[in-house]
Coordinates of C-alpha atoms in Angstrom, one line a residue:
X15 CA -123.6 -68.3 -141.0
X16 CA -120.3 -66.9 -139.7
X17 CA -121.1 -63.5 -141.3
X18 CA -124.4 -63.5 -139.4
X19 CA -122.5 -64.0 -136.1
X20 CA -120.0 -61.2 -136.9
X21 CA -122.8 -58.8 -137.9
X22 CA -124.7 -59.7 -134.7
X23 CA -121.6 -58.9 -132.6
X24 CA -121.3 -55.6 -134.4
X25 CA -125.0 -54.9 -133.5
X26 CA -124.2 -55.5 -129.8
X27 CA -121.2 -53.2 -130.3
X28 CA -123.3 -50.3 -131.7
X29 CA -125.9 -50.6 -128.9
X30 CA -123.3 -50.8 -126.1
X31 CA -121.3 -47.8 -127.4
X32 CA -124.1 -45.5 -128.6
X33 CA -127.0 -46.4 -126.4
X34 CA -125.4 -47.8 -123.2
X35 CA -122.5 -45.3 -123.5
X36 CA -119.7 -47.7 -122.9
X37 CA -116.2 -47.0 -124.2
X38 CA -115.7 -48.7 -127.6
X39 CA -112.8 -50.7 -126.2
X40 CA -115.1 -52.1 -123.5
X41 CA -117.9 -53.2 -125.9
X42 CA -116.4 -56.4 -127.5
X43 CA -115.9 -58.2 -124.2
X44 CA -119.3 -57.3 -122.9
X45 CA -121.0 -58.2 -126.2
X46 CA -119.3 -61.7 -126.2
X47 CA -120.2 -62.1 -122.5
X48 CA -123.9 -61.3 -123.1
X49 CA -124.0 -63.9 -125.9
X50 CA -122.3 -66.4 -123.8
X51 CA -124.8 -66.0 -121.0
X52 CA -127.6 -66.4 -123.5
X53 CA -126.0 -69.6 -124.7
X54 CA -125.6 -70.8 -121.1
X55 CA -129.2 -70.2 -120.1
X56 CA -130.4 -71.9 -123.3
X57 CA -127.9 -74.8 -123.0
X58 CA -128.8 -75.9 -119.5
X59 CA -132.4 -75.9 -120.6
X60 CA -131.6 -78.2 -123.5
X61 CA -131.8 -75.6 -126.3
X62 CA -128.2 -74.7 -127.2
X63 CA -128.7 -74.5 -130.9
X64 CA -131.8 -72.4 -130.6
X65 CA -129.9 -70.3 -128.0
X66 CA -127.3 -69.5 -130.7
X67 CA -130.1 -68.2 -132.9
X68 CA -131.5 -66.2 -130.0
X69 CA -128.1 -64.6 -129.2
X70 CA -127.5 -63.7 -132.8
X71 CA -131.0 -62.3 -133.3
X72 CA -130.7 -60.2 -130.2
X73 CA -127.6 -58.6 -131.7
X74 CA -129.5 -57.7 -134.8
X75 CA -132.3 -56.2 -132.8
X76 CA -130.0 -54.1 -130.5
X77 CA -128.0 -52.9 -133.5
X78 CA -131.1 -51.9 -135.4
X79 CA -132.4 -50.1 -132.3
X80 CA -129.1 -48.2 -131.9
X81 CA -129.1 -47.1 -135.5
X82 CA -132.7 -46.0 -135.3
X83 CA -132.5 -44.2 -132.0
X84 CA -129.0 -42.7 -132.1
X85 CA -128.1 -42.6 -135.8
X86 CA -124.5 -43.3 -134.8
X87 CA -121.6 -41.4 -136.4
X88 CA -118.1 -42.6 -135.7
X89 CA -115.8 -39.6 -135.4
X90 CA -112.5 -40.0 -137.2
X91 CA -109.4 -38.6 -135.5
X92 CA -105.7 -39.5 -135.7
X93 CA -105.8 -40.5 -132.1
X94 CA -108.8 -42.7 -132.7
X95 CA -107.2 -44.3 -135.8
X96 CA -104.0 -45.1 -133.9
X97 CA -105.9 -46.4 -130.9
X98 CA -107.9 -48.7 -133.2
X99 CA -104.8 -50.0 -134.9
X100 CA -103.0 -50.7 -131.7
X101 CA -106.1 -52.3 -130.1
X102 CA -106.8 -54.7 -132.9
X103 CA -103.1 -55.6 -133.6
X104 CA -102.9 -58.5 -131.0
X105 CA -106.3 -59.8 -132.3
X106 CA -105.2 -59.8 -136.0
X107 CA -101.7 -61.2 -135.4
X108 CA -103.1 -64.1 -133.2
X109 CA -105.8 -64.8 -135.7
X110 CA -103.4 -65.0 -138.6
X111 CA -100.9 -67.1 -136.6
X112 CA -103.4 -69.9 -136.3
X113 CA -103.2 -71.9 -139.5
X114 CA -105.9 -74.2 -140.8
X115 CA -103.8 -77.3 -140.0
X116 CA -103.5 -76.4 -136.3
X117 CA -104.0 -79.4 -133.9
X118 CA -104.5 -79.7 -130.2
X119 CA -101.5 -81.4 -128.5
X120 CA -101.9 -80.6 -124.7
X121 CA -103.0 -83.0 -122.0
X122 CA -105.8 -80.9 -120.8
X123 CA -107.0 -80.1 -124.3
X124 CA -107.5 -83.8 -124.8
X125 CA -108.9 -84.6 -121.4
X126 CA -111.5 -81.8 -121.2
X127 CA -111.1 -78.3 -122.7
X128 CA -110.8 -79.5 -126.3
X129 CA -112.9 -82.6 -125.9
X130 CA -115.8 -80.6 -124.3
X131 CA -116.2 -78.1 -127.1
X132 CA -115.9 -80.9 -129.6
X133 CA -118.8 -82.7 -128.0
X134 CA -120.9 -79.5 -127.8
X135 CA -120.2 -78.8 -131.5
X136 CA -121.1 -82.4 -132.6
X137 CA -124.2 -82.7 -130.4
X138 CA -125.3 -79.0 -130.2
X139 CA -125.8 -79.5 -126.5
X140 CA -123.9 -78.9 -123.3
X141 CA -122.2 -82.2 -122.2
X142 CA -124.4 -84.2 -119.8
X143 CA -124.7 -87.5 -118.1
X144 CA -124.8 -89.4 -121.4
X145 CA -121.7 -87.8 -122.9
X146 CA -118.3 -89.5 -123.0
X147 CA -117.1 -86.9 -120.5
X148 CA -119.6 -87.8 -117.8
X149 CA -117.6 -90.7 -116.4
X150 CA -114.3 -88.7 -116.1
X151 CA -113.2 -86.9 -112.9
X152 CA -114.0 -83.5 -114.4
X153 CA -117.3 -81.7 -114.7
X154 CA -116.2 -78.1 -115.3
X155 CA -118.6 -75.4 -116.3
X156 CA -119.0 -74.5 -120.0
X157 CA -118.6 -70.7 -120.4
X158 CA -115.2 -71.0 -122.1
X159 CA -116.6 -73.5 -124.5
X160 CA -119.8 -71.5 -125.1
X161 CA -117.7 -68.4 -126.0
X162 CA -116.0 -70.7 -128.6
X163 CA -119.3 -72.2 -129.7
X164 CA -120.6 -68.8 -130.7
X165 CA -118.2 -68.8 -133.7
X166 CA -117.4 -72.5 -134.1
X167 CA -121.1 -73.4 -134.7
X168 CA -121.5 -71.2 -137.8
X169 CA -117.9 -71.8 -139.0
X170 CA -118.1 -75.6 -138.8
X171 CA -115.9 -77.7 -136.6
X172 CA -112.1 -77.2 -136.7
X173 CA -109.5 -77.0 -134.0
X174 CA -108.1 -73.8 -135.5
X175 CA -111.6 -72.1 -135.2
X176 CA -111.7 -73.1 -131.6
X177 CA -108.3 -71.5 -130.8
X178 CA -109.1 -68.3 -132.7
X179 CA -112.4 -67.8 -130.8
X180 CA -110.5 -68.6 -127.5
X181 CA -107.9 -65.9 -128.2
X182 CA -110.5 -63.3 -129.2
X183 CA -112.2 -63.7 -125.8
X184 CA -109.0 -63.5 -123.9
X185 CA -107.8 -60.4 -125.7
X186 CA -111.2 -58.7 -125.5
X187 CA -111.2 -59.2 -121.7
X188 CA -107.7 -57.6 -121.4
X189 CA -108.7 -54.7 -123.7
X190 CA -111.9 -54.1 -121.7
X191 CA -109.9 -54.1 -118.4
X192 CA -107.3 -51.6 -119.7
X193 CA -110.0 -49.2 -121.1
X194 CA -112.0 -49.5 -117.8
X195 CA -109.0 -48.2 -115.8
X196 CA -107.4 -45.9 -118.3
X197 CA -110.3 -43.6 -119.3
X198 CA -108.4 -40.5 -120.2
X199 CA -107.1 -41.6 -123.5
X200 CA -108.1 -44.5 -125.8
X201 CA -104.6 -44.6 -127.4
X202 CA -103.0 -44.9 -124.0
X203 CA -105.4 -47.7 -123.0
X204 CA -104.6 -49.5 -126.2
X205 CA -100.9 -49.3 -125.6
X206 CA -101.2 -50.5 -122.1
X207 CA -103.4 -53.4 -123.3
X208 CA -100.8 -54.4 -126.0
X209 CA -98.1 -54.2 -123.3
X210 CA -100.0 -56.4 -120.9
X211 CA -100.7 -59.0 -123.5
X212 CA -97.1 -60.0 -123.0
X213 CA -97.9 -61.2 -119.5
X214 CA -99.6 -64.2 -121.0
X215 CA -96.1 -65.5 -121.8
X216 CA -94.4 -64.2 -118.8
X217 CA -96.5 -66.4 -116.6
X218 CA -95.9 -69.5 -118.8
X219 CA -99.2 -69.4 -120.7
X220 CA -99.5 -69.0 -124.5
X221 CA -101.9 -68.3 -127.3
X222 CA -101.4 -71.7 -128.8
X223 CA -103.7 -73.8 -126.5
X224 CA -107.3 -73.6 -125.4
X225 CA -106.6 -74.0 -121.7
X226 CA -108.8 -72.2 -119.2
X227 CA -106.4 -70.8 -116.6
X228 CA -105.4 -67.7 -118.5
X229 CA -109.0 -67.0 -119.6
X230 CA -110.1 -67.2 -115.9
X231 CA -107.3 -64.8 -115.0
X232 CA -108.1 -62.1 -117.5
X233 CA -111.9 -62.3 -116.7
X234 CA -111.0 -61.9 -113.0
X235 CA -108.8 -58.9 -114.2
X236 CA -111.9 -57.5 -115.9
X237 CA -114.0 -57.9 -112.7
X238 CA -111.2 -56.3 -110.6
X239 CA -111.0 -53.3 -112.9
X240 CA -114.8 -52.8 -112.9
X241 CA -114.9 -53.2 -109.1
X242 CA -112.6 -50.1 -108.7
X243 CA -113.9 -48.2 -111.7
X244 CA -114.2 -44.5 -111.5
X245 CA -117.7 -44.9 -113.1
X246 CA -120.5 -46.0 -110.7
X247 CA -122.5 -47.4 -113.6
X248 CA -119.7 -49.9 -114.4
X249 CA -120.1 -51.4 -110.9
X250 CA -123.9 -51.3 -111.1
X251 CA -124.4 -52.9 -114.6
X252 CA -121.2 -54.5 -115.7
X253 CA -119.8 -56.1 -112.5
X254 CA -122.9 -58.4 -112.0
X255 CA -122.5 -59.7 -115.5
X256 CA -118.7 -60.5 -115.1
X257 CA -119.3 -61.9 -111.6
X258 CA -121.9 -64.2 -113.0
X259 CA -119.5 -65.5 -115.6
X260 CA -116.5 -66.2 -113.3
X261 CA -117.7 -69.4 -111.6
X262 CA -119.1 -70.7 -114.9
X263 CA -115.6 -70.7 -116.4
X264 CA -114.2 -72.9 -113.6
X265 CA -115.6 -73.5 -110.1
X266 CA -112.7 -71.7 -108.4
X267 CA -114.0 -68.6 -110.1
X268 CA -116.3 -68.4 -107.1
X269 CA -113.2 -67.4 -105.1
X270 CA -112.2 -64.7 -107.7
X271 CA -115.8 -63.4 -107.6
X272 CA -115.5 -63.0 -103.8
X273 CA -112.2 -61.1 -104.3
X274 CA -113.9 -58.8 -106.8
X275 CA -116.8 -58.1 -104.5
X276 CA -114.4 -57.4 -101.6
X277 CA -112.5 -54.9 -103.8
X278 CA -115.8 -53.2 -104.8
X279 CA -116.8 -53.0 -101.2
X280 CA -113.6 -51.3 -100.1
X281 CA -113.6 -48.9 -103.1
X282 CA -117.2 -47.8 -102.4
X283 CA -116.8 -47.5 -98.6
X284 CA -113.6 -45.4 -98.9
X285 CA -114.9 -43.2 -101.7
X286 CA -115.8 -39.6 -101.5
X287 CA -119.2 -37.9 -101.3
X288 CA -122.0 -38.5 -98.8
X289 CA -121.0 -39.6 -95.3
X290 CA -119.1 -42.7 -94.3
X291 CA -122.2 -44.4 -93.0
X292 CA -124.1 -43.7 -96.2
X293 CA -121.2 -45.1 -98.3
X294 CA -120.9 -48.1 -96.0
X295 CA -124.6 -48.8 -96.4
X296 CA -124.4 -48.5 -100.2
X297 CA -121.3 -50.8 -100.2
X298 CA -123.2 -53.5 -98.2
X299 CA -126.3 -53.2 -100.4
X300 CA -124.3 -53.6 -103.7
X301 CA -122.2 -56.3 -102.2
X302 CA -125.3 -58.3 -101.2
X303 CA -126.5 -58.0 -104.8
X304 CA -123.1 -59.2 -106.2
X305 CA -123.0 -62.0 -103.8
X306 CA -126.5 -63.2 -104.8
X307 CA -125.5 -63.1 -108.4
X308 CA -122.4 -65.1 -107.7
X309 CA -124.2 -67.7 -105.7
X310 CA -127.0 -68.1 -108.3
X311 CA -124.4 -68.6 -111.0
X312 CA -122.4 -71.1 -109.0
X313 CA -125.5 -73.0 -107.9
X314 CA -127.0 -73.1 -111.3
X315 CA -124.2 -75.3 -112.6
X316 CA -124.3 -77.6 -109.6
X317 CA -128.1 -78.1 -110.1
X318 CA -127.5 -78.8 -113.8
X319 CA -124.9 -81.5 -113.0
X320 CA -127.3 -83.0 -110.4
X321 CA -130.1 -83.1 -113.0
X322 CA -128.0 -85.1 -115.4
X323 CA -126.5 -87.4 -112.7
X324 CA -122.9 -86.1 -112.9
X325 CA -120.9 -85.7 -109.7
X326 CA -119.4 -82.2 -109.6
X327 CA -115.6 -81.9 -109.7
X328 CA -113.9 -81.8 -106.3
X329 CA -116.9 -83.4 -104.5
X330 CA -115.6 -84.9 -101.2
X331 CA -116.3 -88.6 -101.0
X332 CA -116.6 -88.4 -97.2
X333 CA -115.2 -86.7 -94.1
X334 CA -111.4 -86.1 -94.1
X335 CA -109.4 -87.6 -91.2
X336 CA -106.8 -84.8 -90.8
X337 CA -105.2 -86.6 -87.9
X338 CA -104.4 -89.8 -89.7
X339 CA -100.8 -90.7 -90.4
X340 CA -101.4 -90.8 -94.2
X341 CA -103.0 -87.3 -94.2
X342 CA -100.2 -85.9 -92.0
X343 CA -97.6 -87.2 -94.4
X344 CA -99.6 -85.8 -97.4
X345 CA -99.7 -82.4 -95.7
X346 CA -96.0 -82.3 -94.8
X347 CA -94.8 -83.4 -98.2
X348 CA -97.2 -81.0 -100.0
X349 CA -96.0 -78.0 -97.9
X350 CA -92.4 -78.9 -98.5
X351 CA -93.1 -79.0 -102.2
X352 CA -94.8 -75.6 -101.9
X353 CA -91.7 -74.1 -100.4
X354 CA -89.6 -75.5 -103.2
X355 CA -92.0 -74.1 -105.9
X356 CA -92.4 -70.6 -104.6
X357 CA -88.6 -70.4 -104.5
X358 CA -88.2 -71.8 -108.0
X359 CA -85.8 -69.4 -109.7
X360 CA -87.0 -70.2 -113.2
X361 CA -90.7 -69.4 -112.9
X362 CA -91.1 -65.9 -114.4
X363 CA -89.2 -65.2 -117.6
X364 CA -88.2 -61.7 -118.5
X365 CA -85.8 -61.2 -121.4
X366 CA -82.8 -63.3 -120.4
X367 CA -83.7 -63.1 -116.7
X368 CA -85.8 -65.3 -114.4
X369 CA -87.6 -64.6 -111.2
X370 CA -89.0 -66.6 -108.3
X371 CA -92.7 -66.5 -107.6
X372 CA -91.9 -65.0 -104.2
X373 CA -90.0 -62.2 -106.0
X374 CA -93.1 -61.4 -108.1
X375 CA -95.1 -61.2 -104.9
X376 CA -92.6 -58.8 -103.3
X377 CA -92.6 -56.6 -106.4
X378 CA -96.4 -56.3 -106.1
X379 CA -96.1 -55.3 -102.5
X380 CA -93.4 -52.8 -103.3
X381 CA -95.6 -51.1 -105.9
X382 CA -98.1 -50.1 -103.2
X383 CA -95.9 -47.1 -102.3
X384 CA -95.7 -45.5 -105.8
X385 CA -99.4 -46.1 -106.4
X386 CA -100.2 -44.3 -103.1
X387 CA -97.9 -41.4 -103.9
X388 CA -99.4 -40.8 -107.3
X389 CA -103.0 -41.1 -106.2
X390 CA -104.0 -37.5 -105.7
X391 CA -107.5 -37.1 -104.4
X392 CA -108.1 -40.9 -104.2
X393 CA -105.1 -41.9 -102.1
X394 CA -107.0 -43.9 -99.4
X395 CA -109.0 -45.8 -102.1
X396 CA -106.1 -46.6 -104.3
X397 CA -103.7 -47.5 -101.4
X398 CA -106.3 -49.8 -99.8
X399 CA -106.9 -51.7 -103.0
X400 CA -103.2 -52.0 -103.8
X401 CA -102.6 -53.3 -100.2
X402 CA -105.3 -55.9 -100.1
X403 CA -104.3 -57.6 -103.4
X404 CA -101.2 -59.2 -101.9
X405 CA -103.4 -60.5 -99.1
X406 CA -105.8 -61.9 -101.6
X407 CA -102.9 -63.6 -103.4
X408 CA -101.7 -65.2 -100.2
X409 CA -105.2 -66.3 -99.4
X410 CA -105.6 -67.8 -102.9
X411 CA -102.4 -69.7 -102.7
X412 CA -103.4 -71.0 -99.3
X413 CA -106.8 -72.1 -100.7
X414 CA -105.0 -73.9 -103.6
X415 CA -102.8 -75.8 -101.2
X416 CA -105.9 -76.8 -99.2
X417 CA -107.6 -78.1 -102.3
X418 CA -104.4 -80.1 -103.2
X419 CA -104.4 -81.7 -99.8
X420 CA -108.2 -82.2 -99.4
X421 CA -109.4 -83.1 -102.9
X422 CA -106.4 -83.9 -105.2
X423 CA -105.0 -87.4 -105.4
X424 CA -101.9 -88.2 -103.4
X425 CA -99.9 -88.3 -106.6
X426 CA -101.0 -84.8 -107.7
X427 CA -100.9 -83.3 -104.2
X428 CA -97.3 -84.3 -103.3
X429 CA -96.1 -83.0 -106.7
X430 CA -98.3 -79.9 -106.7
X431 CA -99.3 -80.8 -110.2
X432 CA -99.9 -77.7 -112.4
X433 CA -99.3 -75.4 -109.4
X434 CA -97.7 -72.7 -111.5
X435 CA -100.5 -72.7 -114.0
X436 CA -103.1 -72.3 -111.3
X437 CA -101.1 -69.6 -109.4
X438 CA -100.6 -67.7 -112.6
X439 CA -104.4 -67.1 -112.9
X440 CA -104.2 -64.6 -110.0
X441 CA -100.7 -63.3 -110.9
X442 CA -101.6 -62.4 -114.5
X443 CA -104.6 -60.4 -113.2
X444 CA -102.6 -58.7 -110.5
X445 CA -99.7 -57.8 -112.8
X446 CA -102.0 -56.4 -115.5
X447 CA -104.1 -54.4 -113.0
X448 CA -100.9 -52.8 -111.5
X449 CA -99.7 -52.0 -115.0
X450 CA -103.0 -50.3 -115.9
X451 CA -103.1 -48.4 -112.6
X452 CA -99.5 -47.1 -112.8
X453 CA -100.1 -45.9 -116.4
X454 CA -103.4 -44.3 -115.5
X455 CA -102.0 -42.5 -112.4
X456 CA -98.7 -41.4 -113.9
X457 CA -99.7 -40.3 -117.4
X458 CA -100.1 -36.5 -117.6
X459 CA -99.3 -36.0 -121.3
X460 CA -95.8 -34.6 -121.6
X461 CA -96.2 -31.8 -119.0
X462 CA -94.9 -33.8 -116.1
X463 CA -92.0 -36.1 -115.2
X464 CA -94.6 -38.5 -113.9
X465 CA -95.4 -39.4 -117.5
X466 CA -92.0 -41.0 -117.7
X467 CA -93.3 -43.6 -115.3
X468 CA -96.1 -44.5 -117.7
X469 CA -93.7 -44.7 -120.6
X470 CA -91.4 -47.0 -118.6
X471 CA -94.3 -49.1 -117.4
X472 CA -95.4 -50.0 -121.0
X473 CA -91.9 -50.2 -122.3
X474 CA -90.6 -52.8 -119.8
X475 CA -93.1 -55.6 -120.7
X476 CA -92.6 -55.0 -124.4
X477 CA -88.8 -55.1 -124.1
X478 CA -88.8 -58.2 -121.9
X479 CA -91.3 -60.3 -123.9
X480 CA -90.0 -63.8 -124.5
X481 CA -89.1 -65.1 -128.0
X482 CA -91.9 -67.6 -127.8
X483 CA -94.5 -64.9 -128.0
X484 CA -92.9 -63.4 -131.1
X485 CA -92.7 -66.8 -132.7
X486 CA -96.3 -67.6 -131.9
X487 CA -97.5 -64.3 -133.4
X488 CA -95.9 -65.5 -136.7
X489 CA -97.3 -69.1 -136.5
X490 CA -98.5 -71.3 -133.8
X491 CA -96.2 -74.3 -133.8
X492 CA -97.0 -77.4 -131.7
X493 CA -94.2 -79.3 -130.0
X494 CA -92.9 -81.7 -132.7
X495 CA -92.9 -84.8 -130.6
X496 CA -96.5 -84.2 -129.5
X497 CA -97.6 -83.4 -133.1
X498 CA -96.2 -86.7 -134.3
X499 CA -98.0 -88.6 -131.5
X500 CA -101.3 -86.8 -132.3
X501 CA -101.1 -87.8 -136.0
X502 CA -100.3 -91.4 -135.1
X503 CA -103.3 -91.5 -132.8
X504 CA -105.4 -89.9 -135.5
X505 CA -104.4 -92.7 -137.9
X506 CA -105.5 -95.3 -135.3
X507 CA -108.9 -93.6 -134.7
X508 CA -109.5 -93.3 -138.4
X509 CA -109.1 -97.1 -138.7
X510 CA -112.1 -97.7 -136.4
X511 CA -114.4 -94.6 -136.9
X512 CA -116.3 -95.9 -139.9
X513 CA -117.0 -99.2 -138.1
X514 CA -118.7 -97.6 -135.0
X515 CA -122.4 -97.4 -134.4
X516 CA -124.3 -95.4 -131.7
X517 CA -123.5 -97.0 -128.3
X518 CA -120.3 -98.6 -129.4
X519 CA -117.2 -98.2 -127.2
X520 CA -113.5 -98.8 -127.7
X521 CA -110.8 -100.0 -125.3
X522 CA -107.4 -98.4 -125.8
X523 CA -104.0 -100.0 -125.0
X524 CA -100.7 -98.2 -124.9
X525 CA -98.3 -100.2 -122.7
X526 CA -95.8 -98.4 -120.5
X527 CA -97.1 -94.9 -121.2
X528 CA -98.2 -92.1 -118.9
X529 CA -101.5 -91.2 -120.5
X530 CA -101.0 -88.6 -123.2
X531 CA -101.6 -91.2 -126.0
X532 CA -104.7 -92.4 -124.2
X533 CA -106.1 -88.9 -123.8
X534 CA -105.5 -88.1 -127.4
X535 CA -107.3 -91.2 -128.5
X536 CA -110.3 -90.5 -126.2
X537 CA -110.5 -87.0 -127.7
X538 CA -110.3 -88.4 -131.3
X539 CA -113.2 -90.8 -130.5
X540 CA -115.6 -88.2 -129.2
X541 CA -118.5 -88.6 -128.9
X542 CA -117.9 -92.3 -128.6
X543 CA -116.6 -93.7 -125.3
X544 CA -113.2 -95.1 -124.6
X545 CA -111.7 -96.3 -121.3
X546 CA -110.6 -93.7 -118.8
X547 CA -108.0 -95.8 -117.0
X548 CA -105.9 -99.0 -117.3
X549 CA -104.6 -98.4 -120.8
X550 CA -101.4 -100.2 -119.7
X551 CA -101.8 -103.7 -118.2
X552 CA -99.7 -106.1 -116.2
X553 CA -97.0 -105.6 -113.6
X554 CA -95.7 -102.1 -112.8
X555 CA -92.8 -101.1 -115.1
X556 CA -91.1 -99.1 -112.3
X557 CA -91.6 -98.2 -108.7
X558 CA -93.5 -94.9 -109.3
X559 CA -95.7 -96.4 -112.0
X560 CA -99.3 -95.5 -111.0
X561 CA -100.8 -96.0 -114.5
X562 CA -100.3 -99.7 -115.1
X563 CA -103.1 -101.9 -113.8
X564 CA -102.5 -105.5 -112.7
X565 CA -105.8 -106.8 -114.3
X566 CA -106.6 -109.2 -117.1
X567 CA -107.7 -108.2 -120.5
X568 CA -110.9 -110.1 -120.2
X569 CA -111.7 -108.2 -117.0
X570 CA -111.1 -104.7 -118.4
X571 CA -112.7 -105.4 -121.8
X572 CA -116.2 -106.1 -120.4
X573 CA -118.7 -103.8 -122.1
X574 CA -116.4 -102.8 -124.9
X575 CA -116.9 -103.8 -128.5
X576 CA -113.5 -103.0 -129.9
X577 CA -109.8 -103.0 -128.8
X578 CA -107.4 -100.4 -130.2
X579 CA -103.7 -101.1 -129.7
X580 CA -101.5 -98.1 -130.0
X581 CA -98.5 -99.8 -128.4
X582 CA -98.1 -103.4 -127.2
X583 CA -94.9 -105.0 -125.8
X584 CA -93.6 -108.3 -124.7
X585 CA -95.3 -108.1 -121.3
X586 CA -98.6 -107.6 -123.0
X587 CA -98.2 -110.5 -125.4
X588 CA -96.9 -112.8 -122.6
X589 CA -100.0 -112.2 -120.7
X590 CA -102.8 -112.0 -123.3
X591 CA -101.6 -113.6 -126.6
X592 CA -104.2 -116.4 -126.1
X593 CA -107.0 -114.0 -126.9
X594 CA -105.6 -113.3 -130.4
X595 CA -105.3 -115.4 -133.5
X596 CA -101.8 -116.3 -134.8
X597 CA -100.5 -113.8 -137.3
X598 CA -102.7 -111.0 -135.9
X599 CA -100.6 -109.9 -133.0
X600 CA -99.3 -106.4 -133.9
X601 CA -97.3 -104.2 -131.6
X602 CA -98.8 -100.9 -132.8
X603 CA -101.7 -99.3 -134.6
X604 CA -104.2 -102.2 -134.8
X605 CA -107.9 -102.6 -134.2
X606 CA -109.6 -105.8 -133.0
X607 CA -113.3 -106.7 -132.6
X608 CA -114.3 -108.4 -129.3
X609 CA -116.3 -111.6 -129.3
X610 CA -116.8 -114.4 -126.7
X611 CA -116.9 -118.1 -127.5
X612 CA -119.3 -120.6 -125.9
X613 CA -117.1 -120.9 -122.9
X614 CA -117.1 -117.2 -122.3
X615 CA -113.5 -116.8 -123.5
X616 CA -112.6 -113.4 -125.0
X617 CA -111.6 -113.7 -128.6
X618 CA -110.2 -110.7 -130.5
X619 CA -110.2 -110.6 -134.3
X620 CA -108.3 -108.0 -136.3
X621 CA -110.4 -105.4 -138.1
X622 CA -109.0 -104.5 -141.5

């Protein structure tokens, strides 16, 4: 069935290029986005598998229509051949770099982004109130997973297939964005796209994990480029589609959608032609349409979660007492940590150099001047957009800090957990957009010294790319320690899988650990349920230990049929050895079945 999916995508491509008149470099991302929207609409209605058939069939119909109506002929030129080779190179290298034995090894892959696509593939349904993810703290939207499902469903489940599909969507978004801004030359757009792909590693992302933050960043980049496109039809027909997708990748996509709408408003209002009042009226009208699309998208997922009795992520449990001593302490510590992080000298890696986040911000501000100077005929538009992006960056960081304080746990807030990853979502979009703009504005073939600016703009990222990117393009290599951990957890899950029946659940123990082992086990057990907390029991092992629960084994095992021990220690056996038979107390990789005697005492028998 994989061939049917590929042929279908090519059908979308033919229609978008020859009937809708998009640039060919724009078509792959739009084709994948249309398919994803079809899958989303079908999925929330409970027909995900049928939605796949509908999305694929639509591609066949559109492709056949394009062939019948336009009789497409693809012109062959040296420029076109080179543009194609450069455009597809990142796709091909990243595809070949993912070997068949690839395994997820990251915290967030186990806790949600890998686990959710696994559940969707196994059940052919969007995760709901009955899934093993429903009782976790996350209820993120499913567009990333649906883009992966489009290819994983026909290919059959494998983690390598998920990563390949993930990278295809990321690269297609960046190629789309480059071609949307740089319209004068397909080869130039391809070169700028290839150069910007290095930003994935500059901002501490990679192509070896299926995390959402870089995908959200490049889709925001696409929205930003369409919002200020020189083609009005891009804003009319493509921007609503991309805005619809943003909050369905992650809820904070709502903020990025608002940023894109603001950029479109400024671009239209400060454009040329008609009078200012007429342009302003048109800007308000289109912005109202975009806002409606954004809110419908955002609300649709909230309604779905409510319909399946799942509490949306970041739902406040009650009013926040900002004046309380505890909250004031949380605010002061979080802000102090923010100051430390934005001055972190090791954040941005370029060749052998490192830059602070604040330095990156200042570079973005400094580039306003050259963009303004090179923007003949559109100076007001281009300068305004370049000037409001730093303001949006500051607003985004402020919103992130607010979320840390208001919604994150005290442990995460005071440490600004994953702050660089979240901040990078905006920065990768901003950096790529500035690169495309500088190349577009400065390139004038070889008839002007301005063209040297374009050459320098694409040469600098390529020169400074980190060695990790070059290594990953050869082969994706997981961190060795995490790979060993994952294989050990897989061995433990294999010991119990054949014993499980629908409705069974497993309690996992890994004493004195911080949770990676537990998350890996929960992932391995999908779609069966495992405990979300208290995987280490007894007294705290150290002062900052927030993971160990001072509860009895009988208390936490209620409702669970099996116990899986990844790692036990002396504290565990001192407290709970009475529940086990002599000779069956193992410190690692053991499975036990739970029973209760006539006195209600928990008895655990080893499963062999």
